[in-house]
Each structure stands twice: as structure tokens, then as C-alpha cells.
mmCIF file of C-alpha atoms in Angstrom:
data_model
loop_
_atom_site.group_PDB
_atom_site.id
_atom_site.type_symbol
_atom_site.label_atom_id
_atom_site.label_comp_id
_atom_site.label_asym_id
_atom_site.label_seq_id
_atom_site.Cartn_x
_atom_site.Cartn_y
_atom_site.Cartn_z
ATOM 1 C CA MET L 1394 0.000 0.000 0.000
ATOM 2 C CA ARG L 1395 1.321 3.446 -0.884
ATOM 3 C CA ILE L 1396 1.883 5.618 2.187
ATOM 4 C CA ARG L 1397 1.246 9.340 1.918
ATOM 5 C CA ARG L 1398 4.143 11.501 2.964
ATOM 6 C CA GLY L 1399 4.437 14.740 4.919
ATOM 7 C CA THR L 1400 6.156 16.411 1.987
ATOM 8 C CA THR L 1401 2.732 16.672 0.362
ATOM 9 C CA LEU L 1402 1.801 19.353 2.883
ATOM 10 C CA ALA L 1403 4.726 21.505 1.869
ATOM 11 C CA LEU L 1404 4.001 20.971 -1.819
ATOM 12 C CA ALA L 1405 0.351 21.929 -1.465
ATOM 13 C CA ALA L 1406 1.352 25.249 0.063
ATOM 14 C CA LEU L 1407 3.366 26.289 -2.981
ATOM 15 C CA THR L 1408 1.830 28.343 -5.761
ATOM 16 C CA ALA L 1409 1.845 26.597 -9.138
ATOM 17 C CA GLY L 1410 4.907 27.719 -11.069
ATOM 18 C CA LEU L 1411 7.753 26.743 -13.321
ATOM 19 C CA LEU L 1412 11.258 26.283 -11.968
ATOM 20 C CA THR L 1413 13.764 27.400 -14.553
ATOM 21 C CA GLY L 1414 17.492 27.107 -14.365
ATOM 22 C CA ALA L 1415 17.335 24.338 -11.754
ATOM 23 C CA VAL L 1416 19.305 22.043 -14.035
ATOM 24 C CA PRO L 1417 21.957 23.362 -16.442
ATOM 25 C CA GLY L 1418 21.132 22.935 -20.077
ATOM 26 C CA HIS L 1419 17.343 23.422 -20.014
ATOM 27 C CA ALA L 1420 16.198 24.136 -23.542
ATOM 28 C CA GLN L 1421 14.035 27.168 -22.718
ATOM 29 C CA ALA L 1422 11.531 28.429 -20.197
ATOM 30 C CA ALA L 1423 7.850 27.799 -20.734
ATOM 31 C CA ALA L 1424 5.088 30.330 -20.283
ATOM 32 C CA ALA L 1425 3.434 30.537 -16.883
ATOM 33 C CA PRO L 1426 1.222 27.556 -15.980
ATOM 34 C CA THR L 1427 -2.325 27.989 -14.740
ATOM 35 C CA ALA L 1428 -4.352 25.998 -12.207
ATOM 36 C CA THR L 1429 -8.132 25.578 -12.144
ATOM 37 C CA LEU L 1430 -9.995 24.311 -9.090
ATOM 38 C CA LEU L 1431 -12.432 21.676 -10.294
ATOM 39 C CA PRO L 1432 -15.899 20.867 -8.930
ATOM 40 C CA LEU L 1433 -14.540 17.439 -7.976
ATOM 41 C CA ASN L 1434 -13.234 15.985 -4.725
ATOM 42 C CA THR L 1435 -11.101 13.393 -6.483
ATOM 43 C CA VAL L 1436 -9.826 12.870 -10.011
ATOM 44 C CA ALA L 1437 -9.058 9.764 -12.047
ATOM 45 C CA ASP L 1438 -8.092 10.644 -15.638
ATOM 46 C CA VAL L 1439 -7.732 13.478 -18.151
ATOM 47 C CA VAL L 1440 -7.777 13.640 -21.974
ATOM 48 C CA SER L 1441 -7.657 16.497 -24.489
ATOM 49 C CA THR L 1442 -9.363 16.829 -27.879
ATOM 50 C CA GLY L 1443 -7.530 20.067 -28.583
ATOM 51 C CA ASP L 1444 -10.351 22.506 -27.882
ATOM 52 C CA ARG L 1445 -11.794 20.624 -24.905
ATOM 53 C CA VAL L 1446 -10.417 18.803 -21.892
ATOM 54 C CA PHE L 1447 -12.280 16.032 -20.057
ATOM 55 C CA VAL L 1448 -11.563 15.124 -16.420
ATOM 56 C CA SER L 1449 -13.182 12.159 -14.688
ATOM 57 C CA GLY L 1450 -13.968 12.184 -10.981
ATOM 58 C CA GLY L 1451 -13.292 8.539 -10.145
ATOM 59 C CA SER L 1452 -15.235 5.599 -8.766
ATOM 60 C CA SER L 1453 -16.921 7.626 -6.007
ATOM 61 C CA ALA L 1454 -17.951 10.496 -8.323
ATOM 62 C CA THR L 1455 -20.764 11.005 -10.821
ATOM 63 C CA ASP L 1456 -19.282 13.579 -13.228
ATOM 64 C CA VAL L 1457 -16.795 14.044 -16.021
ATOM 65 C CA VAL L 1458 -15.922 17.747 -15.977
ATOM 66 C CA VAL L 1459 -15.450 19.520 -19.327
ATOM 67 C CA THR L 1460 -13.101 22.508 -19.671
ATOM 68 C CA SER L 1461 -11.759 24.677 -22.455
ATOM 69 C CA ALA L 1462 -8.228 24.129 -23.747
ATOM 70 C CA THR L 1463 -7.010 26.715 -21.222
ATOM 71 C CA GLY L 1464 -8.748 25.074 -18.267
ATOM 72 C CA THR L 1465 -11.972 27.079 -17.884
ATOM 73 C CA VAL L 1466 -14.833 24.834 -16.753
ATOM 74 C CA VAL L 1467 -17.543 24.872 -19.439
ATOM 75 C CA GLY L 1468 -19.754 21.902 -18.549
ATOM 76 C CA ALA L 1469 -19.990 18.336 -17.333
ATOM 77 C CA LEU L 1470 -21.163 14.877 -18.252
ATOM 78 C CA SER L 1471 -23.333 14.232 -15.211
ATOM 79 C CA GLY L 1472 -25.146 11.352 -13.597
ATOM 80 C CA LEU L 1473 -22.468 8.784 -14.411
ATOM 81 C CA PRO L 1474 -21.855 5.939 -11.938
ATOM 82 C CA GLY L 1475 -18.172 6.181 -10.986
ATOM 83 C CA PRO L 1476 -16.412 7.461 -14.144
ATOM 84 C CA THR L 1477 -12.733 6.484 -14.075
ATOM 85 C CA ASP L 1478 -10.546 5.842 -17.132
ATOM 86 C CA LEU L 1479 -11.095 8.002 -20.233
ATOM 87 C CA LEU L 1480 -10.160 7.282 -23.833
ATOM 88 C CA LEU L 1481 -10.579 9.228 -27.076
ATOM 89 C CA SER L 1482 -11.155 7.644 -30.465
ATOM 90 C CA ALA L 1483 -8.476 8.230 -33.089
ATOM 91 C CA ASP L 1484 -10.469 11.098 -34.633
ATOM 92 C CA ARG L 1485 -11.177 12.534 -31.149
ATOM 93 C CA ARG L 1486 -14.908 12.639 -31.870
ATOM 94 C CA THR L 1487 -15.851 9.963 -29.349
ATOM 95 C CA LEU L 1488 -15.020 9.833 -25.657
ATOM 96 C CA TYR L 1489 -15.154 6.456 -23.939
ATOM 97 C CA VAL L 1490 -15.708 6.430 -20.172
ATOM 98 C CA ALA L 1491 -15.089 3.393 -17.966
ATOM 99 C CA LEU L 1492 -17.862 2.916 -15.395
ATOM 100 C CA PRO L 1493 -16.622 0.125 -13.104
ATOM 101 C CA THR L 1494 -19.404 0.507 -10.546
ATOM 102 C CA ALA L 1495 -21.978 0.008 -13.327
ATOM 103 C CA ASN L 1496 -20.100 -2.766 -15.193
ATOM 104 C CA ALA L 1497 -20.276 -0.662 -18.340
ATOM 105 C CA ILE L 1498 -18.423 1.624 -20.744
ATOM 106 C CA ALA L 1499 -20.164 4.738 -22.041
ATOM 107 C CA ALA L 1500 -19.463 6.565 -25.319
ATOM 108 C CA PHE L 1501 -20.053 10.305 -25.781
ATOM 109 C CA ASP L 1502 -19.890 12.625 -28.765
ATOM 110 C CA THR L 1503 -17.156 15.123 -27.842
ATOM 111 C CA GLY L 1504 -18.873 17.900 -29.781
ATOM 112 C CA SER L 1505 -22.471 17.596 -28.616
ATOM 113 C CA LEU L 1506 -21.606 15.904 -25.283
ATOM 114 C CA ILE L 1507 -24.484 13.486 -25.913
ATOM 115 C CA GLU L 1508 -24.121 9.840 -24.915
ATOM 116 C CA SER L 1509 -24.115 7.769 -28.101
ATOM 117 C CA ALA L 1510 -23.750 4.251 -26.703
ATOM 118 C CA ARG L 1511 -23.344 2.247 -23.537
ATOM 119 C CA TYR L 1512 -21.716 -1.173 -23.533
ATOM 120 C CA ASP L 1513 -22.564 -3.697 -20.822
ATOM 121 C CA THR L 1514 -19.409 -5.606 -19.880
ATOM 122 C CA GLY L 1515 -21.194 -8.172 -17.698
ATOM 123 C CA ALA L 1516 -22.060 -8.424 -14.031
ATOM 124 C CA GLY L 1517 -19.095 -8.336 -11.686
ATOM 125 C CA GLU L 1518 -16.560 -7.201 -14.298
ATOM 126 C CA CYS L 1519 -15.730 -3.634 -13.122
ATOM 127 C CA PRO L 1520 -14.012 -2.290 -16.299
ATOM 128 C CA SER L 1521 -11.356 0.179 -15.130
ATOM 129 C CA SER L 1522 -8.765 0.647 -17.892
ATOM 130 C CA LEU L 1523 -9.252 1.381 -21.607
ATOM 131 C CA ALA L 1524 -7.197 1.119 -24.805
ATOM 132 C CA SER L 1525 -8.049 1.220 -28.499
ATOM 133 C CA THR L 1526 -6.571 -0.434 -31.562
ATOM 134 C CA GLY L 1527 -9.076 0.898 -34.074
ATOM 135 C CA ARG L 1528 -11.798 -1.690 -34.544
ATOM 136 C CA TYR L 1529 -11.291 -3.068 -31.051
ATOM 137 C CA LEU L 1530 -11.884 -1.237 -27.796
ATOM 138 C CA TRP L 1531 -10.052 -3.079 -25.001
ATOM 139 C CA PHE L 1532 -10.796 -2.903 -21.296
ATOM 140 C CA GLY L 1533 -8.967 -4.176 -18.259
ATOM 141 C CA TYR L 1534 -11.445 -5.443 -15.714
ATOM 142 C CA GLY L 1535 -11.645 -7.093 -12.311
ATOM 143 C CA CYS L 1536 -13.626 -6.543 -9.118
ATOM 144 C CA ASP L 1537 -11.957 -9.093 -6.852
ATOM 145 C CA GLN L 1538 -8.454 -10.270 -5.997
ATOM 146 C CA TRP L 1539 -7.130 -12.448 -8.841
ATOM 147 C CA GLY L 1540 -10.288 -11.708 -10.789
ATOM 148 C CA GLY L 1541 -8.641 -9.463 -13.367
ATOM 149 C CA ASN L 1542 -8.572 -10.043 -17.106
ATOM 150 C CA ILE L 1543 -8.850 -8.277 -20.470
ATOM 151 C CA GLY L 1544 -12.071 -7.723 -22.404
ATOM 152 C CA ARG L 1545 -12.752 -6.577 -25.954
ATOM 153 C CA ILE L 1546 -15.530 -4.646 -27.666
ATOM 154 C CA ASP L 1547 -15.669 -5.278 -31.411
ATOM 155 C CA LEU L 1548 -16.852 -1.916 -32.742
ATOM 156 C CA GLY L 1549 -16.755 -3.256 -36.285
ATOM 157 C CA ARG L 1550 -19.862 -5.339 -35.651
ATOM 158 C CA GLN L 1551 -23.408 -4.008 -35.482
ATOM 159 C CA PRO L 1552 -24.385 -4.279 -32.761
ATOM 160 C CA ALA L 1553 -20.950 -4.175 -31.146
ATOM 161 C CA ARG L 1554 -19.944 -7.449 -29.519
ATOM 162 C CA VAL L 1555 -18.401 -7.675 -26.045
ATOM 163 C CA THR L 1556 -16.026 -10.539 -25.197
ATOM 164 C CA THR L 1557 -14.316 -11.121 -21.847
ATOM 165 C CA GLY L 1558 -11.534 -13.464 -20.716
ATOM 166 C CA MET L 1559 -9.216 -12.546 -23.598
ATOM 167 C CA ALA L 1560 -6.034 -13.170 -21.584
ATOM 168 C CA THR L 1561 -5.974 -16.948 -21.352
ATOM 169 C CA THR L 1562 -2.443 -17.561 -20.061
ATOM 170 C CA GLN L 1563 -2.021 -14.875 -17.369
ATOM 171 C CA ASP L 1564 -3.573 -14.218 -14.005
ATOM 172 C CA PHE L 1565 -4.204 -10.612 -13.009
ATOM 173 C CA TYR L 1566 -4.569 -9.621 -9.384
ATOM 174 C CA GLY L 1567 -6.928 -6.779 -10.296
ATOM 175 C CA ALA L 1568 -7.979 -4.893 -13.390
ATOM 176 C CA PRO L 1569 -4.800 -4.648 -15.499
ATOM 177 C CA LEU L 1570 -3.574 -1.333 -16.850
ATOM 178 C CA LEU L 1571 -3.782 -1.271 -20.657
ATOM 179 C CA ALA L 1572 -1.921 0.722 -23.300
ATOM 180 C CA ALA L 1573 -2.006 0.736 -27.098
ATOM 181 C CA ALA L 1574 -0.100 2.591 -29.815
ATOM 182 C CA SER L 1575 -1.743 5.119 -32.126
ATOM 183 C CA GLN L 1576 0.226 3.978 -35.197
ATOM 184 C CA ASN L 1577 0.455 0.248 -34.521
ATOM 185 C CA ARG L 1578 -2.823 -1.606 -34.100
ATOM 186 C CA SER L 1579 -1.293 -5.057 -33.858
ATOM 187 C CA VAL L 1580 -0.124 -4.997 -30.227
ATOM 188 C CA LEU L 1581 -1.486 -4.396 -26.732
ATOM 189 C CA LEU L 1582 0.332 -3.828 -23.439
ATOM 190 C CA ALA L 1583 -1.004 -4.875 -20.035
ATOM 191 C CA GLY L 1584 0.412 -4.052 -16.610
ATOM 192 C CA GLN L 1585 -0.060 -6.009 -13.389
ATOM 193 C CA VAL L 1586 -1.064 -3.699 -10.543
ATOM 194 C CA SER L 1587 -1.098 -4.050 -6.739
ATOM 195 C CA LEU L 1588 1.744 -6.574 -6.677
ATOM 196 C CA SER L 1589 5.432 -6.215 -5.900
ATOM 197 C CA PRO L 1590 7.454 -6.690 -7.987
ATOM 198 C CA ALA L 1591 5.263 -5.516 -10.836
ATOM 199 C CA SER L 1592 5.091 -7.096 -14.276
ATOM 200 C CA VAL L 1593 4.057 -6.175 -17.810
ATOM 201 C CA TYR L 1594 2.769 -8.339 -20.659
ATOM 202 C CA ALA L 1595 3.057 -7.654 -24.381
ATOM 203 C CA TYR L 1596 0.411 -9.163 -26.659
ATOM 204 C CA ALA L 1597 0.003 -9.527 -30.380
ATOM 205 C CA ILE L 1598 -3.515 -8.957 -31.720
ATOM 206 C CA GLY L 1599 -4.211 -11.723 -34.184
ATOM 207 C CA THR L 1600 -6.899 -12.646 -36.656
ATOM 208 C CA GLY L 1601 -10.334 -12.039 -35.237
ATOM 209 C CA GLY L 1602 -8.946 -9.890 -32.445
ATOM 210 C CA ASN L 1603 -7.507 -12.721 -30.376
ATOM 211 C CA LEU L 1604 -4.595 -12.035 -28.035
ATOM 212 C CA ALA L 1605 -1.336 -13.995 -28.177
ATOM 213 C CA LEU L 1606 1.310 -13.414 -25.519
ATOM 214 C CA LEU L 1607 4.552 -12.229 -27.087
ATOM 215 C CA ARG L 1608 6.672 -11.715 -23.985
ATOM 216 C CA ALA L 1609 6.474 -10.762 -20.347
ATOM 217 C CA ASN L 1610 8.627 -9.253 -17.666
ATOM 218 C CA THR L 1611 8.052 -10.595 -14.182
ATOM 219 C CA SER L 1612 11.441 -9.673 -12.723
ATOM 220 C CA VAL L 1613 12.311 -6.868 -10.297
ATOM 221 C CA VAL L 1614 13.417 -4.564 -13.139
ATOM 222 C CA ILE L 1615 9.921 -3.037 -13.510
ATOM 223 C CA GLY L 1616 9.846 -2.189 -9.814
ATOM 224 C CA SER L 1617 7.039 -2.198 -7.278
ATOM 225 C CA ASN L 1618 3.576 -0.644 -7.049
ATOM 226 C CA LEU L 1619 3.029 -0.071 -10.763
ATOM 227 C CA GLN L 1620 1.111 3.178 -11.344
ATOM 228 C CA ASP L 1621 1.172 3.804 -15.101
ATOM 229 C CA ILE L 1622 2.240 2.331 -18.438
ATOM 230 C CA ALA L 1623 2.418 3.791 -21.935
ATOM 231 C CA LEU L 1624 3.522 3.006 -25.483
ATOM 232 C CA ASP L 1625 5.111 5.359 -27.979
ATOM 233 C CA PRO L 1626 3.094 5.899 -31.211
ATOM 234 C CA THR L 1627 4.813 3.068 -33.103
ATOM 235 C CA ALA L 1628 4.902 0.594 -30.170
ATOM 236 C CA THR L 1629 8.684 0.542 -30.369
ATOM 237 C CA THR L 1630 9.135 1.598 -26.741
ATOM 238 C CA LEU L 1631 7.108 1.036 -23.607
ATOM 239 C CA TYR L 1632 7.246 3.189 -20.485
ATOM 240 C CA THR L 1633 6.546 2.305 -16.864
ATOM 241 C CA ALA L 1634 6.004 4.426 -13.760
ATOM 242 C CA ALA L 1635 6.172 2.469 -10.511
ATOM 243 C CA GLY L 1636 6.494 3.488 -6.877
ATOM 244 C CA ALA L 1637 10.093 2.321 -7.029
ATOM 245 C CA PRO L 1638 12.622 2.815 -8.579
ATOM 246 C CA TYR L 1639 12.425 6.623 -8.421
ATOM 247 C CA GLU L 1640 12.422 7.077 -12.183
ATOM 248 C CA VAL L 1641 10.223 6.334 -15.151
ATOM 249 C CA GLN L 1642 11.777 3.604 -17.264
ATOM 250 C CA ALA L 1643 11.755 2.976 -21.018
ATOM 251 C CA PHE L 1644 12.057 -0.534 -22.454
ATOM 252 C CA PRO L 1645 12.289 -1.769 -26.039
ATOM 253 C CA PHE L 1646 8.954 -3.411 -26.811
ATOM 254 C CA ALA L 1647 10.914 -6.293 -28.331
ATOM 255 C CA ASP L 1648 12.755 -6.982 -25.061
ATOM 256 C CA ILE L 1649 11.194 -5.689 -21.788
ATOM 257 C CA THR L 1650 14.163 -6.913 -19.750
ATOM 258 C CA THR L 1651 16.643 -4.025 -19.761
ATOM 259 C CA PRO L 1652 15.782 -0.304 -19.733
ATOM 260 C CA SER L 1653 16.920 1.621 -22.802
ATOM 261 C CA ALA L 1654 16.515 4.989 -21.014
ATOM 262 C CA THR L 1655 15.494 6.326 -17.616
ATOM 263 C CA PHE L 1656 13.723 9.539 -16.610
ATOM 264 C CA PRO L 1657 14.395 10.588 -12.987
ATOM 265 C CA THR L 1658 11.314 11.894 -11.170
ATOM 266 C CA GLY L 1659 12.101 11.692 -7.473
ATOM 267 C CA ALA L 1660 10.240 9.494 -5.019
ATOM 268 C CA TYR L 1661 7.141 7.556 -6.058
ATOM 269 C CA PRO L 1662 6.685 7.956 -9.838
ATOM 270 C CA ALA L 1663 2.967 8.165 -10.594
ATOM 271 C CA ALA L 1664 2.471 8.961 -14.283
ATOM 272 C CA VAL L 1665 4.097 8.856 -17.718
ATOM 273 C CA GLU L 1666 2.702 10.152 -21.012
ATOM 274 C CA PRO L 1667 4.442 10.378 -24.419
ATOM 275 C CA SER L 1668 3.387 13.231 -26.678
ATOM 276 C CA ARG L 1669 1.290 12.404 -29.728
ATOM 277 C CA ASP L 1670 4.358 12.381 -31.987
ATOM 278 C CA GLY L 1671 6.520 10.542 -29.451
ATOM 279 C CA THR L 1672 9.228 13.220 -29.328
ATOM 280 C CA ARG L 1673 8.625 14.242 -25.691
ATOM 281 C CA ILE L 1674 7.946 12.234 -22.568
ATOM 282 C CA ALA L 1675 6.104 13.695 -19.575
ATOM 283 C CA ALA L 1676 7.033 11.953 -16.334
ATOM 284 C CA ALA L 1677 6.101 12.784 -12.759
ATOM 285 C CA ALA L 1678 6.161 11.564 -9.192
ATOM 286 C CA ASP L 1679 3.199 12.185 -6.926
ATOM 287 C CA THR L 1680 4.796 14.872 -4.734
ATOM 288 C CA SER L 1681 7.761 16.044 -6.788
ATOM 289 C CA TYR L 1682 8.379 17.831 -10.066
ATOM 290 C CA LEU L 1683 6.685 17.167 -13.374
ATOM 291 C CA PHE L 1684 9.407 16.687 -15.980
ATOM 292 C CA VAL L 1685 9.423 16.798 -19.772
ATOM 293 C CA TYR L 1686 12.148 14.705 -21.385
ATOM 294 C CA GLN L 1687 13.375 13.756 -24.804
ATOM 295 C CA PRO L 1688 13.161 10.004 -25.491
ATOM 296 C CA ASP L 1689 16.883 9.601 -24.803
ATOM 297 C CA GLY L 1690 16.461 10.924 -21.254
ATOM 298 C CA THR L 1691 17.552 14.532 -21.864
ATOM 299 C CA GLU L 1692 15.517 16.897 -19.689
ATOM 300 C CA LEU L 1693 13.765 19.730 -21.524
ATOM 301 C CA THR L 1694 11.926 21.472 -18.702
ATOM 302 C CA ARG L 1695 10.264 20.872 -15.354
ATOM 303 C CA PHE L 1696 7.291 22.153 -13.384
ATOM 304 C CA LEU L 1697 6.409 22.259 -9.718
ATOM 305 C CA LEU L 1698 2.696 21.852 -9.058
ATOM 306 C CA GLY L 1699 0.858 23.352 -6.143
ATOM 307 C CA GLY L 1700 -2.549 22.092 -5.099
ATOM 308 C CA GLY L 1701 -1.734 18.678 -3.679
ATOM 309 C CA GLU L 1702 -0.608 15.287 -4.898
ATOM 310 C CA LEU L 1703 -0.384 14.271 -8.554
ATOM 311 C CA SER L 1704 -3.084 11.765 -9.438
ATOM 312 C CA PRO L 1705 -1.777 8.407 -10.713
ATOM 313 C CA ARG L 1706 -1.989 8.392 -14.537
ATOM 314 C CA GLY L 1707 -3.104 12.027 -14.331
ATOM 315 C CA LEU L 1708 -1.243 13.411 -17.376
ATOM 316 C CA ALA L 1709 -2.370 14.233 -20.912
ATOM 317 C CA TRP L 1710 -0.907 16.116 -23.864
ATOM 318 C CA SER L 1711 -2.879 18.346 -26.178
ATOM 319 C CA PRO L 1712 -2.898 16.839 -29.693
ATOM 320 C CA ASN L 1713 -0.475 19.475 -31.001
ATOM 321 C CA GLY L 1714 1.887 19.065 -28.042
ATOM 322 C CA ALA L 1715 1.672 22.732 -27.036
ATOM 323 C CA ARG L 1716 0.079 22.020 -23.657
ATOM 324 C CA LEU L 1717 0.407 19.427 -20.960
ATOM 325 C CA TYR L 1718 -2.454 18.765 -18.559
ATOM 326 C CA ALA L 1719 -1.905 17.433 -15.047
ATOM 327 C CA LEU L 1720 -4.325 16.466 -12.287
ATOM 328 C CA SER L 1721 -3.674 16.904 -8.591
ATOM 329 C CA TYR L 1722 -5.809 16.497 -5.508
ATOM 330 C CA ASP L 1723 -5.555 17.688 -1.919
ATOM 331 C CA TRP L 1724 -6.300 14.766 0.374
ATOM 332 C CA THR L 1725 -5.313 16.587 3.595
ATOM 333 C CA GLY L 1726 -8.819 17.778 4.431
ATOM 334 C CA ARG L 1727 -9.911 20.126 1.637
ATOM 335 C CA ASN L 1728 -10.803 17.302 -0.761
ATOM 336 C CA GLN L 1729 -10.111 19.600 -3.699
ATOM 337 C CA ALA L 1730 -9.060 18.561 -7.210
ATOM 338 C CA THR L 1731 -7.075 20.822 -9.545
ATOM 339 C CA LEU L 1732 -6.396 20.856 -13.288
ATOM 340 C CA HIS L 1733 -2.987 22.298 -14.196
ATOM 341 C CA VAL L 1734 -2.470 23.644 -17.717
ATOM 342 C CA LEU L 1735 1.216 23.766 -18.592
ATOM 343 C CA PRO L 1736 2.408 25.463 -21.807
ATOM 344 C CA VAL L 1737 5.369 23.388 -22.995
ATOM 345 C CA PRO L 1738 8.148 24.679 -25.274
ATOM 346 C CA ALA L 1739 8.952 22.729 -28.409
ATOM 347 C CA GLY L 1740 11.617 20.078 -27.931
#
């Protein structure tokens, strides 16, 4: 179990700002960040269409808050039972929302904000993580210990068909974290959560959307208390953020045994997010700086967030890479969630 640390109190007292010159060789300073207090007590995920940002409140909430690109709250998707993971379609016209407490996944039009579909994943499934490979919408599910697995929604069929139990050779303690690549629809990545050491599994997506295990890493190299995973656009490199070691790690997708690069974050890495073109990597610990790196590990810039503790997996890039969005929450008594909008210089 992750233990909260007293350093969070000091961090929450700081005003959101950018530290420049802290490390020699920074490329350039970014414009001033902004922070918006959200009408949410907790936060789970954030995605950006370019002109809109969507923030989910988590399993105990009922809303997905909608903001402008600069963070101004403009609306909400309300009355949802426990919205957690968010995912945008490739054209950014559809928002998928995982609803684990309702055993369902909802789809919304990102322009009209109207719900267009709801997919029942089956009683007792608790879908909590989403990934897309075009025709197939994947979900990591699991309500009970060692009840986790991977499900698939075939969007190419009318009506769409839901299939569970796609991972036939692995056991997952809980709902696995999933990641897919925007330019490679033939692979899927799954991360084992709540276990130490952590592990990741790489799958090939075969004919008919079946999963075949390519390779796995179950050694201590991934670390403990896995918080986030990601793939670069071509699925050449995978990234992991775990409670330890105190750095985000990059691994060749073809290997998964030895890191090809590391991205120091300080204690308790919580999130990693490659930009849409894969040229910049955002990496952050829960109570430390938020860093932007080049894929080789060269630091470009860093931010210090006020407003509490970074939410696990709480990072998203704007499609054009000009902004980075980060979620934090104050768990010390205020129960206040914050959206940070961070203008990022070109790499």
C-alpha cells in the first residue's frame, strides 16, 4: 500500500509555477502555468481533444468535468456511476468512459456531449482501464483479488460485440492497466497492478482480435507498485512508472528486460505520457516535479505543481503538443481537485 508523505503538505502550500534554471542545459523556459480548481473531490483521468479537456472524478464520483483548452470549466457529463478511465477515439470525436461501478463503458460525442452508446461488460466485471486499436476497444477489468482479465468490444460489428476473458495464459490480481499505440494496431500492453514486484505483458492482436502473448517481464526490473504504463506511437518503446525505482523507465517493446533509457522523477513515480508524436515524454512523481524529457532521457523542462498530490496516470498532452495537462488532488482535508495547464516549449 502506498503511504502518503508529509512532503505533500509543503508541496500543497506552494503556488503553481515553473522552476527554470534548476538544471543546467534546459532548452528554454515555458510560459506561466495555470491551475483551475475543479468541482470534484477526487480525479481519475484526463484527456484532451484540442479545444476541450475532459476530467473524470473517479469511482466515487458522478461527473466528467469539461473545460476549455485553457482550463476554464464549461460543462460536465453528469449522472455517471463512478467514471474512471477516459479514452478518445483516433479522430477525437468519441469519448469512452469506464464505469466500473456500473459494469459498463459509455461513449459520448465530444462535440455535442451526448451519450451515443453504452456497452454492458457483464455483471461483476468492473471495467477500469481502456485502450483502443481501431476496430477493437479493449478494457482491463476485475472486481476481486485475482479476478482481473482483459475484455474486448468489437466496434466493427453491429451491434458491437463484447467478449471477456481474452487473456488466457495470465492471471491478473486486479484490473490490469492497458496501453495501445496510435500507429500500430497489432499490439497491446497490459500491466499487473497491486503486486510487488510488478510485471508487464506484451500481446500480439491476431486474426479475429484474439490475443497472443509475445513476452512478459516478471522480474524486479519493472519495480514495485506499478502506477502507469504507456507506449510510444509506433509501439517501439514502452514506459513504466512504478512506486520504485524513483524514475520512469523505457524498455524496447521487443525486449522488456533491460531499460533503454530512464527519466528521474524523485520518489514515487505516478504517471508517464508520451506526446502524440513521441518526441517528448512527460514523467512525474506524486509529490515532486513534473518533468518533460526527450526520449533519450535529456531533460527539456520541469514544473512544480501546487494544489496537492499528482493523481496516478493524471497526465495528458494536447494533440499538437503545445500544452500538458496534469491532475492533482488535496487529500489533507480540503478534498479539492485541480487541473494544471502547462504550456510546454517545443523540444
